[in-house]
Short mmCIF file of C-alpha atoms in Angstrom, two decimals:
data_model
loop_
_atom_site.label_atom_id
_atom_site.label_comp_id
_atom_site.label_asym_id
_atom_site.label_seq_id
_atom_site.Cartn_x
_atom_site.Cartn_y
_atom_site.Cartn_z
CA MET A 884 58.35 -9.62 204.35
CA THR A 885 55.67 -11.22 206.52
CA ASN A 886 57.11 -14.13 208.46
CA ARG A 887 55.30 -17.34 209.46
CA ARG A 888 54.52 -16.08 212.98
CA ASP A 889 52.97 -12.84 211.66
CA PHE A 890 51.00 -14.83 209.10
CA LEU A 891 49.60 -17.16 211.76
CA LYS A 892 48.73 -14.22 214.03
CA GLU A 893 46.92 -12.45 211.22
CA ALA A 894 45.08 -15.63 210.22
CA LEU A 895 43.94 -16.26 213.78
CA LEU A 896 42.68 -12.70 214.15
CA THR A 897 40.84 -12.94 210.85
CA GLY A 898 39.30 -16.25 211.88
CA ALA A 899 38.21 -14.86 215.23
CA ALA A 900 36.57 -11.93 213.51
CA ALA A 901 34.73 -14.28 211.17
CA MET A 902 33.53 -16.42 214.07
CA ALA A 903 32.16 -13.31 215.78
CA ALA A 904 30.19 -12.20 212.73
CA PRO A 905 26.37 -12.33 212.99
CA ILE A 906 24.38 -15.04 211.26
CA ILE A 907 22.63 -13.66 208.19
CA THR A 908 19.46 -15.06 206.71
CA LYS A 909 18.51 -14.81 203.05
CA GLY A 910 17.27 -11.37 202.08
CA GLU A 911 18.80 -9.69 205.12
CA ASN A 912 21.24 -6.78 204.84
CA ILE A 913 24.35 -6.12 206.90
CA THR A 914 24.74 -2.45 207.73
CA THR A 915 28.33 -1.46 208.43
CA GLN A 916 29.80 1.89 209.42
CA HIS A 917 30.50 2.82 205.82
CA ARG A 918 28.31 0.71 203.56
CA THR A 919 25.40 -1.69 203.23
CA VAL A 920 26.13 -5.18 201.86
CA ALA A 921 23.23 -6.89 200.10
CA THR A 922 22.92 -10.64 200.72
CA ASP A 923 19.61 -11.56 199.16
CA THR A 924 20.48 -12.89 195.69
CA ASN A 925 23.29 -13.68 193.28
CA GLU A 926 21.20 -13.51 190.11
CA GLY A 927 23.04 -11.88 187.23
CA VAL A 928 26.35 -11.88 189.10
CA GLY A 929 27.96 -14.77 187.22
CA GLY A 930 30.61 -16.95 188.83
CA GLY A 931 29.23 -20.29 187.64
CA LEU A 932 31.49 -23.01 186.27
CA ILE A 933 32.88 -22.28 182.80
CA VAL A 934 34.52 -25.71 182.38
CA PRO A 935 32.68 -28.86 181.27
CA LYS A 936 30.95 -30.49 184.21
CA ASN A 937 31.16 -34.13 185.22
CA ASN A 938 34.42 -34.55 183.31
CA GLY A 939 36.42 -36.24 186.08
CA LEU A 940 36.41 -39.55 187.90
CA PRO A 941 34.03 -39.15 190.88
CA ILE A 942 35.25 -39.95 194.36
CA THR A 943 33.57 -43.13 195.58
CA GLY A 944 35.76 -44.00 198.57
CA THR A 945 37.42 -42.28 201.48
CA PHE A 946 39.89 -42.99 204.21
CA LEU A 947 38.78 -42.51 207.81
CA ASP A 948 41.61 -40.94 209.80
CA GLU A 949 40.54 -41.08 213.42
CA ILE A 950 44.09 -41.51 214.72
CA SER A 951 44.78 -38.01 213.33
CA HIS A 952 48.56 -38.34 213.19
CA ASP A 953 49.28 -34.99 211.51
CA ILE A 954 45.89 -33.29 211.21
CA PRO A 955 43.67 -31.99 214.03
CA HIS A 956 41.29 -34.35 215.76
CA GLN A 957 37.63 -33.33 215.40
CA ASN A 958 36.47 -35.20 218.52
CA TRP A 959 33.31 -36.52 216.92
CA GLY A 960 30.92 -38.94 218.55
CA VAL A 961 28.53 -41.36 216.88
CA LYS A 962 26.05 -38.55 216.07
CA GLU A 963 28.62 -36.62 214.05
CA TRP A 964 30.01 -39.74 212.42
CA GLU A 965 26.56 -40.90 211.33
CA GLN A 966 25.88 -37.49 209.82
CA ASP A 967 29.17 -37.73 207.94
CA PHE A 968 28.21 -41.13 206.53
CA ARG A 969 25.01 -39.50 205.25
CA TYR A 970 27.01 -36.74 203.59
CA MET A 971 29.31 -39.34 202.04
CA LYS A 972 26.40 -41.37 200.75
CA ALA A 973 24.83 -38.26 199.22
CA ILE A 974 27.76 -37.77 196.82
CA GLY A 975 28.16 -41.43 195.89
CA ILE A 976 30.80 -42.69 198.30
CA ASP A 977 30.39 -46.44 198.70
CA THR A 978 33.69 -47.42 200.34
CA VAL A 979 35.30 -46.38 203.65
CA ILE A 980 38.82 -47.33 204.69
CA VAL A 981 40.27 -47.01 208.19
CA ILE A 982 43.67 -45.64 207.30
CA ARG A 983 45.32 -47.41 210.22
CA CYS A 984 43.86 -49.17 213.22
CA GLY A 985 46.61 -47.75 215.38
CA TYR A 986 49.72 -45.64 215.25
CA ARG A 987 52.35 -46.21 217.93
CA LYS A 988 50.35 -46.18 221.20
CA PHE A 989 47.02 -44.77 220.02
CA ILE A 990 44.55 -47.34 218.72
CA THR A 991 41.01 -47.40 217.35
CA TYR A 992 39.71 -50.54 219.05
CA PRO A 993 40.48 -52.28 222.37
CA SER A 994 43.17 -54.61 221.08
CA GLU A 995 44.29 -56.93 223.86
CA TYR A 996 47.40 -57.78 221.87
CA LEU A 997 48.50 -54.19 221.20
CA MET A 998 47.76 -52.97 224.71
CA LYS A 999 49.82 -55.80 226.17
CA LYS A 1000 52.63 -55.85 223.58
CA HIS A 1001 53.18 -52.12 223.04
CA GLY A 1002 51.46 -50.54 226.04
CA CYS A 1003 48.88 -48.97 223.75
CA TYR A 1004 46.27 -46.76 225.38
CA MET A 1005 42.74 -48.05 225.88
CA PRO A 1006 40.47 -46.10 223.48
CA SER A 1007 37.32 -44.52 224.90
CA VAL A 1008 35.22 -45.82 221.99
CA ASP A 1009 35.50 -48.91 219.81
CA LEU A 1010 35.70 -47.01 216.53
CA ILE A 1011 36.05 -50.11 214.38
CA ASP A 1012 32.77 -51.47 215.71
CA MET A 1013 31.09 -48.08 215.17
CA TYR A 1014 32.38 -47.68 211.61
CA LEU A 1015 31.34 -51.21 210.69
CA ARG A 1016 27.84 -50.69 212.08
CA LEU A 1017 27.50 -47.45 210.12
CA ALA A 1018 28.87 -49.10 206.97
CA ASP A 1019 26.36 -51.93 207.45
CA LYS A 1020 23.54 -49.41 207.87
CA TYR A 1021 24.42 -47.28 204.84
CA GLY A 1022 25.37 -50.11 202.50
CA MET A 1023 29.05 -49.29 202.23
CA LYS A 1024 32.14 -51.46 201.87
CA PHE A 1025 34.58 -51.32 204.79
CA TYR A 1026 38.34 -51.88 204.46
CA PHE A 1027 40.42 -52.38 207.57
CA GLY A 1028 43.78 -50.59 207.78
CA LEU A 1029 46.57 -52.45 209.57
CA TYR A 1030 48.62 -51.32 212.57
CA ASP A 1031 51.61 -48.98 212.23
CA SER A 1032 54.06 -49.40 215.11
CA GLY A 1033 56.22 -46.49 213.95
CA HIS A 1034 59.32 -48.70 213.78
CA TYR A 1035 59.42 -48.36 210.00
CA TRP A 1036 59.49 -44.56 210.22
CA ASP A 1037 62.24 -44.74 212.84
CA THR A 1038 64.44 -47.33 211.13
CA GLY A 1039 63.46 -47.47 207.45
CA ASP A 1040 62.95 -51.22 207.80
CA MET A 1041 59.43 -52.44 207.14
CA SER A 1042 59.98 -55.99 208.38
CA TRP A 1043 59.17 -54.75 211.90
CA GLU A 1044 55.51 -54.52 210.95
CA ILE A 1045 54.96 -58.12 209.89
CA ASP A 1046 54.69 -59.94 213.22
CA ASP A 1047 52.50 -57.35 214.93
CA ASN A 1048 50.06 -57.29 212.06
CA LYS A 1049 49.69 -61.05 211.89
CA TYR A 1050 48.31 -60.93 215.43
CA VAL A 1051 46.18 -57.87 214.63
CA ILE A 1052 44.71 -59.46 211.49
CA ASP A 1053 43.72 -62.60 213.44
CA GLU A 1054 42.27 -60.58 216.30
CA VAL A 1055 40.29 -58.21 214.07
CA TRP A 1056 38.82 -60.91 211.85
CA LYS A 1057 37.69 -62.87 214.91
CA ARG A 1058 36.04 -59.78 216.43
CA TYR A 1059 34.58 -58.07 213.38
CA GLY A 1060 34.70 -60.43 210.39
CA HIS A 1061 31.00 -61.24 210.69
CA HIS A 1062 29.93 -57.77 209.54
CA LYS A 1063 28.44 -57.79 206.05
CA SER A 1064 30.29 -54.56 205.23
CA PHE A 1065 33.75 -55.99 206.00
CA LYS A 1066 35.00 -56.29 202.42
CA GLY A 1067 38.76 -55.97 202.49
CA TRP A 1068 42.09 -54.90 203.93
CA TYR A 1069 44.45 -51.97 203.60
CA VAL A 1070 48.18 -52.47 204.20
CA SER A 1071 48.74 -49.07 205.77
CA THR A 1072 52.53 -48.81 205.70
CA GLU A 1073 53.29 -46.20 203.03
CA ILE A 1074 56.28 -46.29 200.71
CA SER A 1075 57.33 -44.35 197.64
CA ARG A 1076 60.11 -46.40 196.08
CA GLN A 1077 61.96 -49.65 196.66
CA THR A 1078 62.19 -49.58 200.47
CA LYS A 1079 64.19 -52.00 202.61
CA GLY A 1080 62.02 -55.05 203.22
CA ALA A 1081 59.02 -53.61 201.35
CA ILE A 1082 58.29 -56.48 198.98
CA PRO A 1083 58.51 -59.33 201.55
CA ALA A 1084 56.62 -57.25 204.15
CA PHE A 1085 53.79 -56.31 201.80
CA HIS A 1086 53.62 -59.88 200.57
CA ALA A 1087 53.55 -61.41 204.05
CA MET A 1088 50.85 -59.06 205.35
CA GLY A 1089 48.73 -59.29 202.21
CA LYS A 1090 48.99 -63.08 202.19
CA HIS A 1091 47.92 -63.34 205.82
CA CYS A 1092 44.94 -61.03 205.25
CA LYS A 1093 43.74 -63.21 202.41
CA GLU A 1094 44.28 -66.51 204.21
CA VAL A 1095 42.36 -65.39 207.30
CA SER A 1096 39.42 -63.86 205.42
CA ASN A 1097 38.95 -66.37 202.60
CA GLY A 1098 40.48 -64.17 199.95
CA LEU A 1099 39.08 -60.69 200.63
CA PRO A 1100 40.87 -58.03 198.53
CA VAL A 1101 43.94 -56.16 199.77
CA PHE A 1102 45.14 -52.76 198.61
CA ILE A 1103 48.00 -50.32 199.19
CA SER A 1104 48.34 -46.54 198.77
CA PRO A 1105 51.97 -45.54 198.18
CA TRP A 1106 53.25 -42.09 197.30
CA ILE A 1107 55.17 -40.99 194.25
CA ASP A 1108 58.59 -39.56 195.08
CA GLY A 1109 57.92 -36.41 193.09
CA LYS A 1110 58.91 -32.77 193.41
CA LYS A 1111 56.42 -32.17 196.26
CA ALA A 1112 57.70 -35.10 198.34
CA VAL A 1113 59.42 -32.85 200.88
CA MET A 1114 57.79 -33.77 204.21
CA GLY A 1115 60.42 -33.84 206.96
CA THR A 1116 63.22 -32.58 204.70
CA GLY A 1117 63.04 -28.84 205.34
CA LYS A 1118 63.08 -28.26 201.57
CA MET A 1119 60.54 -26.50 199.40
CA THR A 1120 61.13 -28.82 196.42
CA ASN A 1121 62.47 -32.36 196.17
CA ASP A 1122 65.65 -31.89 194.12
CA GLN A 1123 65.95 -35.65 193.67
CA ALA A 1124 62.44 -36.23 192.39
CA VAL A 1125 61.88 -39.52 190.63
CA SER A 1126 61.56 -39.50 186.85
CA VAL A 1127 58.66 -41.21 185.12
CA GLN A 1128 61.08 -43.85 183.80
CA GLU A 1129 62.56 -44.56 187.25
CA HIS A 1130 59.07 -44.72 188.74
CA GLU A 1131 58.00 -47.28 186.16
CA ARG A 1132 61.11 -49.43 186.62
CA GLU A 1133 60.92 -49.46 190.43
CA TRP A 1134 57.19 -50.13 190.65
CA ASN A 1135 57.37 -52.83 188.01
CA GLU A 1136 59.70 -54.67 190.38
CA ILE A 1137 57.46 -54.09 193.39
CA PHE A 1138 54.26 -55.13 191.58
CA ASP A 1139 56.01 -58.22 190.29
CA GLY A 1140 56.70 -59.26 193.88
CA ILE A 1141 53.29 -58.56 195.44
CA HIS A 1142 50.59 -58.82 192.76
CA ASP A 1143 49.49 -62.30 193.83
CA VAL A 1144 48.41 -61.00 197.27
CA VAL A 1145 47.72 -57.27 196.60
CA ASP A 1146 44.70 -56.65 194.41
CA CYS A 1147 44.82 -52.91 194.02
CA CYS A 1148 47.15 -49.93 194.20
CA ALA A 1149 45.91 -46.39 194.89
CA PHE A 1150 48.85 -44.04 194.40
CA GLN A 1151 48.62 -40.76 196.31
CA ASP A 1152 48.32 -37.98 193.73
CA GLY A 1153 49.64 -35.00 195.66
CA HIS A 1154 53.41 -35.30 195.34
CA ILE A 1155 53.66 -34.51 191.62
CA ASP A 1156 52.78 -31.32 189.77
CA TYR A 1157 49.56 -30.90 187.84
CA ASP A 1158 51.28 -30.95 184.44
CA GLU A 1159 52.87 -34.31 185.35
CA LEU A 1160 49.63 -36.09 186.19
CA ASP A 1161 49.02 -37.77 182.83
CA ALA A 1162 52.58 -39.08 182.50
CA PHE A 1163 52.66 -40.74 185.92
CA PHE A 1164 49.00 -41.83 185.85
CA SER A 1165 49.52 -43.54 182.49
CA VAL A 1166 52.44 -45.53 183.89
CA ASN A 1167 50.46 -46.51 186.98
CA LYS A 1168 47.58 -47.78 184.88
CA LYS A 1169 49.90 -49.65 182.49
CA LEU A 1170 51.63 -51.44 185.38
CA ALA A 1171 48.36 -52.30 187.12
CA ASP A 1172 46.96 -53.77 183.91
CA LYS A 1173 50.17 -55.73 183.34
CA TYR A 1174 49.88 -57.44 186.72
CA GLY A 1175 46.10 -57.82 186.81
CA MET A 1176 45.64 -55.26 189.59
CA GLN A 1177 43.00 -52.56 190.01
CA CYS A 1178 44.30 -49.02 189.50
CA TRP A 1179 42.75 -46.52 191.90
CA THR A 1180 43.78 -42.95 192.62
CA ASN A 1181 44.10 -41.51 196.10
CA ALA A 1182 42.83 -38.03 195.21
CA GLU A 1183 44.07 -35.96 198.12
CA THR A 1184 41.55 -33.33 199.17
CA PHE A 1185 44.13 -31.38 201.18
CA ASP A 1186 46.49 -28.87 199.62
CA ARG A 1187 50.22 -29.63 199.57
CA ASP A 1188 51.01 -26.27 197.97
CA MET A 1189 50.08 -24.16 201.01
CA PRO A 1190 52.74 -22.87 203.41
CA ILE A 1191 50.74 -24.26 206.36
CA ARG A 1192 49.78 -27.94 206.34
CA PHE A 1193 47.10 -29.04 205.94
CA PHE A 1194 44.09 -27.12 204.61
CA PRO A 1195 41.35 -28.25 202.18
CA ILE A 1196 42.47 -28.13 198.58
CA LYS A 1197 41.52 -25.50 196.02
CA PHE A 1198 38.69 -26.95 193.93
CA ASP A 1199 40.44 -26.50 190.58
CA LYS A 1200 43.41 -28.54 191.79
CA LEU A 1201 41.12 -31.40 192.79
CA ARG A 1202 39.30 -31.11 189.48
CA LEU A 1203 42.52 -31.36 187.48
CA LYS A 1204 43.51 -34.53 189.34
CA LEU A 1205 40.14 -36.23 188.92
CA GLU A 1206 40.03 -35.33 185.23
CA ALA A 1207 43.48 -36.84 184.70
CA ALA A 1208 42.36 -40.04 186.45
CA LYS A 1209 39.38 -40.29 184.12
CA ARG A 1210 41.53 -39.67 181.02
CA CYS A 1211 43.86 -42.46 182.12
CA HIS A 1212 40.95 -44.87 182.67
CA TYR A 1213 41.47 -45.42 186.39
CA ASP A 1214 39.11 -47.87 188.06
CA LYS A 1215 38.16 -45.87 191.16
CA ALA A 1216 38.92 -42.65 193.02
CA ILE A 1217 39.26 -42.59 196.78
CA THR A 1218 40.40 -39.66 198.90
CA PHE A 1219 42.37 -38.72 201.94
CA GLU A 1220 40.10 -37.66 203.30
CA PHE A 1221 36.46 -36.73 203.33
CA SER A 1222 35.78 -35.93 206.97
CA HIS A 1223 38.47 -33.27 207.43
CA PHE A 1224 38.74 -31.80 203.95
CA LEU A 1225 35.45 -32.33 202.09
CA SER A 1226 32.72 -32.73 204.68
CA PRO A 1227 30.05 -30.05 205.28
CA GLN A 1228 30.66 -30.50 209.01
CA SER A 1229 34.46 -30.37 208.92
CA ALA A 1230 36.26 -28.10 211.38
CA TYR A 1231 37.58 -26.33 208.25
CA ILE A 1232 34.90 -24.10 206.72
CA GLN A 1233 36.78 -24.33 203.41
CA ALA A 1234 35.76 -28.00 203.30
CA HIS A 1235 32.08 -27.02 203.41
CA HIS A 1236 32.55 -24.92 200.28
CA LEU A 1237 34.62 -27.63 198.57
CA TYR A 1238 31.69 -30.00 199.09
CA ASP A 1239 29.39 -27.50 197.36
CA ARG A 1240 31.78 -26.97 194.43
CA TYR A 1241 32.22 -30.74 194.08
CA LYS A 1242 28.44 -31.27 193.94
CA GLU A 1243 28.08 -28.45 191.42
CA TYR A 1244 30.76 -29.93 189.16
CA PHE A 1245 29.31 -33.47 189.27
CA ASN A 1246 25.68 -32.28 188.98
CA ILE A 1247 24.74 -33.71 192.38
CA LYS A 1248 21.57 -32.22 193.87
#
């Protein structure tokens, strides 16, 4: 049986060979030692979509993950980021969300508070300023993701995050609140179920965001504790996956405690199986409607089913998730995240093809 090391070695060799291949223009032939491969046309070959097109909820928002906690950094400058905003705009994305303004000691803007309090490193570029200027230019809505100190992940107690983020919220609104694209806030601490201190922490941070910014909307993006929720466990399947009934009961309690200061919930869709989508999505929508909240989906464009994390998702998996969101009458689809997993200039070539398949499915020219 091929082990993980052999698989990685083979993948690297295959990738190197692909990188070394010559660039081929339309109509040109590649002559190999044994055969000639025609590249001029695909007429009569088939391979087009055989499912109804435009049958899912289109993605109209994306996270921006420039901290790159568990995916490779692409080291883009303003030229690459502006091109990505153009690509986003071309498929109808109107909302960008900084997933977190900082994680532990790495930060996205020169925060005097965080550099002094936590010894955070001075960033080489003020990414928040750059993103806001680009959002202004391309007519997009910008949501600011709060700071994640890492204490919650170390201790399981979310109350650590409240004090830091009150300072961050004040600092950020003073520096950047004048931008016309600044339209809301994202409470970036992720939970799946009733977590110690979750309700008071979410409420305190959401309340402060609204008070500072004259009521701008606040949203969260938790994960469902389903069978694929195995990160950090060493397991292939979560043998204590939440049932639909438990999920509804627990999130009813959470929504009841935060709905006055959290306007929207965008559950991550990647931790449950594809035949469970409608059951969980229906519950999410029912709870959101009950508490007067918007129901978004965080349609993950990376694949949780692969043995190596994380690669762009297989198109059919994304399609199934977006179709379920449309069936369940969700209000909006956002994704984690465009630039790594869906962009034509991603470091992953699979993302370039996913962009093409997405455009084909939604009839985008």
